[in-house]
XYZ file of C-alpha atoms in Angstrom:
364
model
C 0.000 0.000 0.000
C 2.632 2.268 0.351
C 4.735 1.819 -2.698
C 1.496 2.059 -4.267
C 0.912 5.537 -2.958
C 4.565 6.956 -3.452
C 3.825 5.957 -6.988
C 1.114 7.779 -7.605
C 2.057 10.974 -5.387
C 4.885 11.273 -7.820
C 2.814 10.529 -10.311
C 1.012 13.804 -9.371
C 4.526 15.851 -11.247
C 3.924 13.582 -14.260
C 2.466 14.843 -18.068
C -1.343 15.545 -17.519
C -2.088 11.820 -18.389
C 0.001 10.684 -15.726
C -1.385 13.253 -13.331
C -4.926 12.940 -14.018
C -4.434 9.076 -13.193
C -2.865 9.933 -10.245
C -5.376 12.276 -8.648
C -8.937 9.832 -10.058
C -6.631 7.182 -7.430
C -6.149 9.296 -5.047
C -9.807 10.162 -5.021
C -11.152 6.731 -5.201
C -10.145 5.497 -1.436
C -8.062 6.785 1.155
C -7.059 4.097 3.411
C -3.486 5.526 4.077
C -4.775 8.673 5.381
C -3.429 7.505 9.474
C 0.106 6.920 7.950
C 1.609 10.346 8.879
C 4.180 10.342 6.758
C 2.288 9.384 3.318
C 0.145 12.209 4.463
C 2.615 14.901 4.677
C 3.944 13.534 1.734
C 0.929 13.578 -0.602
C 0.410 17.158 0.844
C 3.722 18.364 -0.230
C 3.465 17.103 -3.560
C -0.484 18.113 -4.233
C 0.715 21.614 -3.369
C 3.519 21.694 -5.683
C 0.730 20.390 -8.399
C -1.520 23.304 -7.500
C 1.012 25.868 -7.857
C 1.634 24.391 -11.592
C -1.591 23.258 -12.899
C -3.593 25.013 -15.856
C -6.252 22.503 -16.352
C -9.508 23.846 -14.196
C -10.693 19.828 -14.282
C -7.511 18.426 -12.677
C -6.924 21.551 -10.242
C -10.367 21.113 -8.888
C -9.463 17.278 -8.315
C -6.035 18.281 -6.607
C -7.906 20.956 -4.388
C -10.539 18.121 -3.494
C -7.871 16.040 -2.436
C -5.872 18.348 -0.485
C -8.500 19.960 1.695
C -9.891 16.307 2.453
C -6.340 15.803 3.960
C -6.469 18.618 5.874
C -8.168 17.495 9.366
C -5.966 14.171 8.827
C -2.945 16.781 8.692
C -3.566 18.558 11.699
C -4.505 15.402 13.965
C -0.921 14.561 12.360
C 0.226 18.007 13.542
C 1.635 18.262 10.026
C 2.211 22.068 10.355
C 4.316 23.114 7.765
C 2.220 20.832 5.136
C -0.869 22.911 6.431
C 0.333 26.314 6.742
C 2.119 26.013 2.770
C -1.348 24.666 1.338
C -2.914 27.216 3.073
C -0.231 29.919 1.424
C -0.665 28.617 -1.626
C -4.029 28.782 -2.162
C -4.113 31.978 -0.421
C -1.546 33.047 -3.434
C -4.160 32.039 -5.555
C -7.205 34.054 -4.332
C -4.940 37.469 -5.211
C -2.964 36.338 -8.323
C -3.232 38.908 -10.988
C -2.325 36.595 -13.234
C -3.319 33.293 -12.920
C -2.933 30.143 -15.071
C -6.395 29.606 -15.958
C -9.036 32.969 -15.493
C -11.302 30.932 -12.730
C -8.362 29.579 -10.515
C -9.350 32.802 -7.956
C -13.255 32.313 -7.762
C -12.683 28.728 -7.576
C -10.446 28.849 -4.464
C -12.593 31.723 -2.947
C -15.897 29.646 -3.163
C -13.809 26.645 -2.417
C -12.720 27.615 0.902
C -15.639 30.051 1.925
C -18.288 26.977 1.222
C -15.906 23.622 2.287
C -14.720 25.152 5.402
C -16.825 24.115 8.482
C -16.713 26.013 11.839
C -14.621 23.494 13.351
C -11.738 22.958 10.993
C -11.935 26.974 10.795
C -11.185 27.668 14.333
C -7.964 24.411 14.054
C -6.793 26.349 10.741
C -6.737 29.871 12.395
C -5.532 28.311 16.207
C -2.516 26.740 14.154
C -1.635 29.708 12.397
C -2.146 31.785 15.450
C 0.644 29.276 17.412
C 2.885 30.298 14.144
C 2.221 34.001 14.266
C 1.113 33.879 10.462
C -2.683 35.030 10.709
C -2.399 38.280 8.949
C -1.036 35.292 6.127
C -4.147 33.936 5.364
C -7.048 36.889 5.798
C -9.732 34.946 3.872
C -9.413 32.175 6.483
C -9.351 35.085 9.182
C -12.729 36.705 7.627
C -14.459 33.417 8.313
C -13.611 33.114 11.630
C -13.912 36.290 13.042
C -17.872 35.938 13.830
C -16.945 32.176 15.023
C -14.513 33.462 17.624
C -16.156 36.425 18.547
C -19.441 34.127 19.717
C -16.594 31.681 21.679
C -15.208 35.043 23.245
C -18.812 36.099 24.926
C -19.044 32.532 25.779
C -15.450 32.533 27.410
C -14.635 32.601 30.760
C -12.108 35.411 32.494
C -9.104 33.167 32.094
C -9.633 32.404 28.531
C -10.186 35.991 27.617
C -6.313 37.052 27.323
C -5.883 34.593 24.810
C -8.477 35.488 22.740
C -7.541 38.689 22.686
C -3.839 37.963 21.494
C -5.806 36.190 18.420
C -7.988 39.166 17.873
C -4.500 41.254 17.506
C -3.250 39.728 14.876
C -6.636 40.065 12.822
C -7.779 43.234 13.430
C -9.264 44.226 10.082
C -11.462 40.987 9.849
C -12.503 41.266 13.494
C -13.435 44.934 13.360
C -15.723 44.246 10.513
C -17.620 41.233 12.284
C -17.953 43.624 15.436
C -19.832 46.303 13.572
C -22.215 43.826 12.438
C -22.480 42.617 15.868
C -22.994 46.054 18.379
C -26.099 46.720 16.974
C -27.709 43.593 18.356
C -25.749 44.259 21.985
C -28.452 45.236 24.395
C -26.302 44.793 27.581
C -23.910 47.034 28.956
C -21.502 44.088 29.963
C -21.592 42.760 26.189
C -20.606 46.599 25.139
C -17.780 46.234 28.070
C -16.463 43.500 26.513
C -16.708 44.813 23.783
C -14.196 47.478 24.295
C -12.023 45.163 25.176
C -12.096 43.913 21.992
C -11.259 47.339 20.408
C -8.934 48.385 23.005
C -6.658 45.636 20.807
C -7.617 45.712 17.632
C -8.029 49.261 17.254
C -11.185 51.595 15.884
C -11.703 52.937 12.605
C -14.283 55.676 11.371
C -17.462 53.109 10.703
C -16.706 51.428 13.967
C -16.675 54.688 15.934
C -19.986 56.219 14.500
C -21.555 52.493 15.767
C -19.617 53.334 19.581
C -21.791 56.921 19.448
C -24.845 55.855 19.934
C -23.877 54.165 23.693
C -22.579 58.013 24.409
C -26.178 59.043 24.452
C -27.784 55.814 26.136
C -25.131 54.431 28.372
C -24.697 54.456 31.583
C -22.124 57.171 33.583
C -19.604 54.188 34.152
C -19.891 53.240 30.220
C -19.065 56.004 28.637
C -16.019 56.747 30.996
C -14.856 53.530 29.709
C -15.528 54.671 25.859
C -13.309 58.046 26.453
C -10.775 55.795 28.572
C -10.571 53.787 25.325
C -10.701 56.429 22.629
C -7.774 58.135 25.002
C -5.608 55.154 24.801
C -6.018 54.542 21.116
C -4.771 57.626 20.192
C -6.058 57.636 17.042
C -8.130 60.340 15.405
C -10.446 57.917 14.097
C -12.264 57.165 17.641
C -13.347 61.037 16.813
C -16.866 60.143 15.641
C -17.128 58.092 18.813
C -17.451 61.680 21.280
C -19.626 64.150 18.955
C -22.437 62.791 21.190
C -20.664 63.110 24.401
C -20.071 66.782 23.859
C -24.087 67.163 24.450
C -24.410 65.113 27.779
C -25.793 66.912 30.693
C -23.199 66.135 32.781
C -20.265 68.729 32.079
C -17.817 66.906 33.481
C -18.430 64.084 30.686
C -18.504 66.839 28.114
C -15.096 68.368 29.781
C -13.702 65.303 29.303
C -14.986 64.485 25.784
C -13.325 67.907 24.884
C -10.382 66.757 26.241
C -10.179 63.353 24.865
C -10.539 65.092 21.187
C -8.241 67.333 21.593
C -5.544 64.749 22.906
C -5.861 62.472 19.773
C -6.018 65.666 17.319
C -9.913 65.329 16.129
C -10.072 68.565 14.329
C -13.186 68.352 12.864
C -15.183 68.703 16.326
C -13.256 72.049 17.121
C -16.784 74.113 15.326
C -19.421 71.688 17.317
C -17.486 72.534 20.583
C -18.056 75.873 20.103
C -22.026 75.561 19.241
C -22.647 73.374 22.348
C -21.226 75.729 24.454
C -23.824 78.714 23.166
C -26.134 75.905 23.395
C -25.452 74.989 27.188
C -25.659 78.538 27.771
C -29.287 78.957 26.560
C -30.794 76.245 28.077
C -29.393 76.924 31.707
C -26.758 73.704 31.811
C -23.623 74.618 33.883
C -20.884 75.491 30.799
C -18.065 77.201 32.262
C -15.532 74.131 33.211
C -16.729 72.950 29.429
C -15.772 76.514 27.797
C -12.869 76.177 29.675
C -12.076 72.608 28.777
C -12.914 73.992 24.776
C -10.345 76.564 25.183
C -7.711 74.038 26.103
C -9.114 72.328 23.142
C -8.526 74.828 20.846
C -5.208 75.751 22.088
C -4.477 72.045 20.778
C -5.891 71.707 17.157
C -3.775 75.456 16.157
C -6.928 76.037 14.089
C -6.721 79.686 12.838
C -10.323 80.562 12.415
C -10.759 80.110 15.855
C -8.070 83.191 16.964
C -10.811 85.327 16.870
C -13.155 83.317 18.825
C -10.402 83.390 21.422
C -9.333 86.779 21.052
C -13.307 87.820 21.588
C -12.838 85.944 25.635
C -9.966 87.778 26.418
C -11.165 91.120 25.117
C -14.563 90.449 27.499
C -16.648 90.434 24.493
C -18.183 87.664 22.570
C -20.903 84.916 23.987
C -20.498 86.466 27.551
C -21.165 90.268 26.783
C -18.691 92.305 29.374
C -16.981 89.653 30.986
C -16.746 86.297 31.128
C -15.469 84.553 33.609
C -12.010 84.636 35.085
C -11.593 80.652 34.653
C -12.487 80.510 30.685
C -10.211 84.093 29.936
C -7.319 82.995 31.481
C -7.907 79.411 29.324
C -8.688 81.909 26.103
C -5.106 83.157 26.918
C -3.560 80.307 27.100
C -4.532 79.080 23.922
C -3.727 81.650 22.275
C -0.275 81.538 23.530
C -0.013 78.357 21.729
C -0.318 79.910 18.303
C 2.826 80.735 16.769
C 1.165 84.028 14.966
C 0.014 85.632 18.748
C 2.892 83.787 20.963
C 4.228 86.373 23.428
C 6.788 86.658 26.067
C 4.196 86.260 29.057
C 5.420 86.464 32.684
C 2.263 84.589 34.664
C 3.828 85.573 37.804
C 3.513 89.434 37.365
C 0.108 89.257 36.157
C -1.160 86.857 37.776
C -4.087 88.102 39.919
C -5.186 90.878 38.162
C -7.577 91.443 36.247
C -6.190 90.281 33.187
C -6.404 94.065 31.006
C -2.792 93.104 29.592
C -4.470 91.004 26.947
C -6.553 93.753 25.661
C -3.422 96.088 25.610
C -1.524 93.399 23.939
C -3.744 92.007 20.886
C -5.725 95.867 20.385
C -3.784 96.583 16.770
């Protein structure tokens, strides 16, 4: 039985004759498939016919063959046989140029219809222990809903380990988690949820899903979503805090003010400034937010907002005659930040007073 299958596994590197022979004996019965090393063998040598073949009919066969072998493989823990099949095909789904024009669809539909949920989760687990997921995306694109589900389901000492999976396919799992938060009706679910992005990152899409538990979540929740837009750094969590900047609790607005400014959103900088007329008119407390704006603004070095600034320190503006000492002295400050209006300033002497040196200093 075993000569029998060298033969024809070499036979598979034959002239199509040879080859087709080969694979309809391969096909017909497998009773060598718990001899290890005829199984890494045949592997080997069915990718090597893959990466060659031009004949749709006798690629299909090969393919057939191959991911039959598969769950034989990794009971085997055949690794390298697994991981190069899985290459190669993945090769396949993005060659510009393949040997025959339906090689791509055929692999696509191949592995997005033959994989089952179980040899999935082996295929991405193995890769995972190699540190080759970001290798094999369309693999990773399946299994991102499947491991997202076993992550809810997980218990707190399995959670790190998802989580080290999730980083090293971000794209796929950020996807299947936007189709997923709009189902979450639990605060815990949302929770772990941020987890979730707190490794894989946020983009734009993902963000503008996050808003909507600004304006419905609890006090606790959405200190956890500006904790977690904070430590991304990244301007795309933006979208996330447009919502937060209209909560009635001003410290949660301060702090959403805040949060933009420290990962550079620039694009809230003209909302800021209508919430806090807005806060004014309806009787909210809006002086720590003004302030917290003016610290804002001091950031994002926007230069249509000098005047805004200028209009604080001069005691003009939203305020009338004088607004309060708090938000002026933050006006100044921000305005010391701009290259075009950066003085000399010596807090020390005028500290205390009542801050006319600003309207001496900007008046031309």
């Amino acid at each position: 039985l075993e000569k029998t299958v060298e033969v024809l596994a070499k036979g598979l590197q034959g002239d199509p004759q040879v080859r087709e022979q080969a694979l309809t004996h391969l096909m017909d019965s497998r009773p060598w498939v718990s001899n290890t090393r005829l199984v890494g063998d045949i592997l080997d040598r069915l990718t090597s016919q893959l990466s060659e073949e031009d004949v749709p009919g006798s690629y299909q066969k090969g393919l057939l063959i191959a991911w039959d072998l598969l769950e034989p493989a990794l009971e085997a823990n055949l690794d390298d046989q697994v991981l190069g099949l899985l290459s190669t095909l993945h090769l396949h789904v993005d060659d510009e140029a393949p040997l025959f024009a339906e090689r791509p669809a055929l692999v696509r539909q191949w592995i997005l219809g033959k994989s089952t949920p179980e040899l999935v989760r082996r295929l991405v687990k193995l890769a995972h222990r190699h540190h080759r997921v970001a290798h094999f995306p369309l693999v990773a694109t399946i299994a991102a809903p499947l491991l997202l589900a076993d992550f809810y389901a997980a218990g707190p000492e399995e959670i790190p380990t998802f989580l080290r999976l999730f980083r090293e396919m971000r794209e796929q799992v950020r996807v299947s988690l936007m189709e997923r938060l709009p189902v979450s009706a639990e605060e815990m679910e949302v929770r772990l949820l941020l987890l979730i992005v707190h490794t894989c990152g946020i983009d734009p899409a993902l963000s503008l899903q996050i808003s909507a538990w600004m304006a419905k979540g609890s006090r606790e929740l959405k200190e956890s979503i500006l904790q977690t837009v904070e430590d991304l750094g990244d301007p795309a969590g933006g979208p996330a805090l447009r919502l937060a900047l209209l909560d009635d609790d001003e410290e949660i607005a301060s702090e959403a003010a805040r949060v933009l400014s420290a990962i550079g959103f620039k694009p809230a900088a003209p909302l800021m400034a209508r919430v806090v007329k807005m806060r004014k008119e309806h009787g909210k407390p809006h002086e720590a937010y003004h302030a917290a704006v003016c610290r804002a603004l001091g950031v994002f070095l926007l230069p249509e907002t000098i005047p805004y600034l200028e209009d604080l320190v001069h005691k003009k503006g939203l305020f009338g005659s004088q607004a309060p000492s708090g938000i002026r002295e933050a006006a100044l400050r921000a305005l010391a930040c701009f290259p075009s209006r950066r003085r000399k300033i010596s807090w020390r002497r005028w500290r205390g007073r009542a801050m006319d040196w600003p309207r001496r200093c900007w008046r031309r």
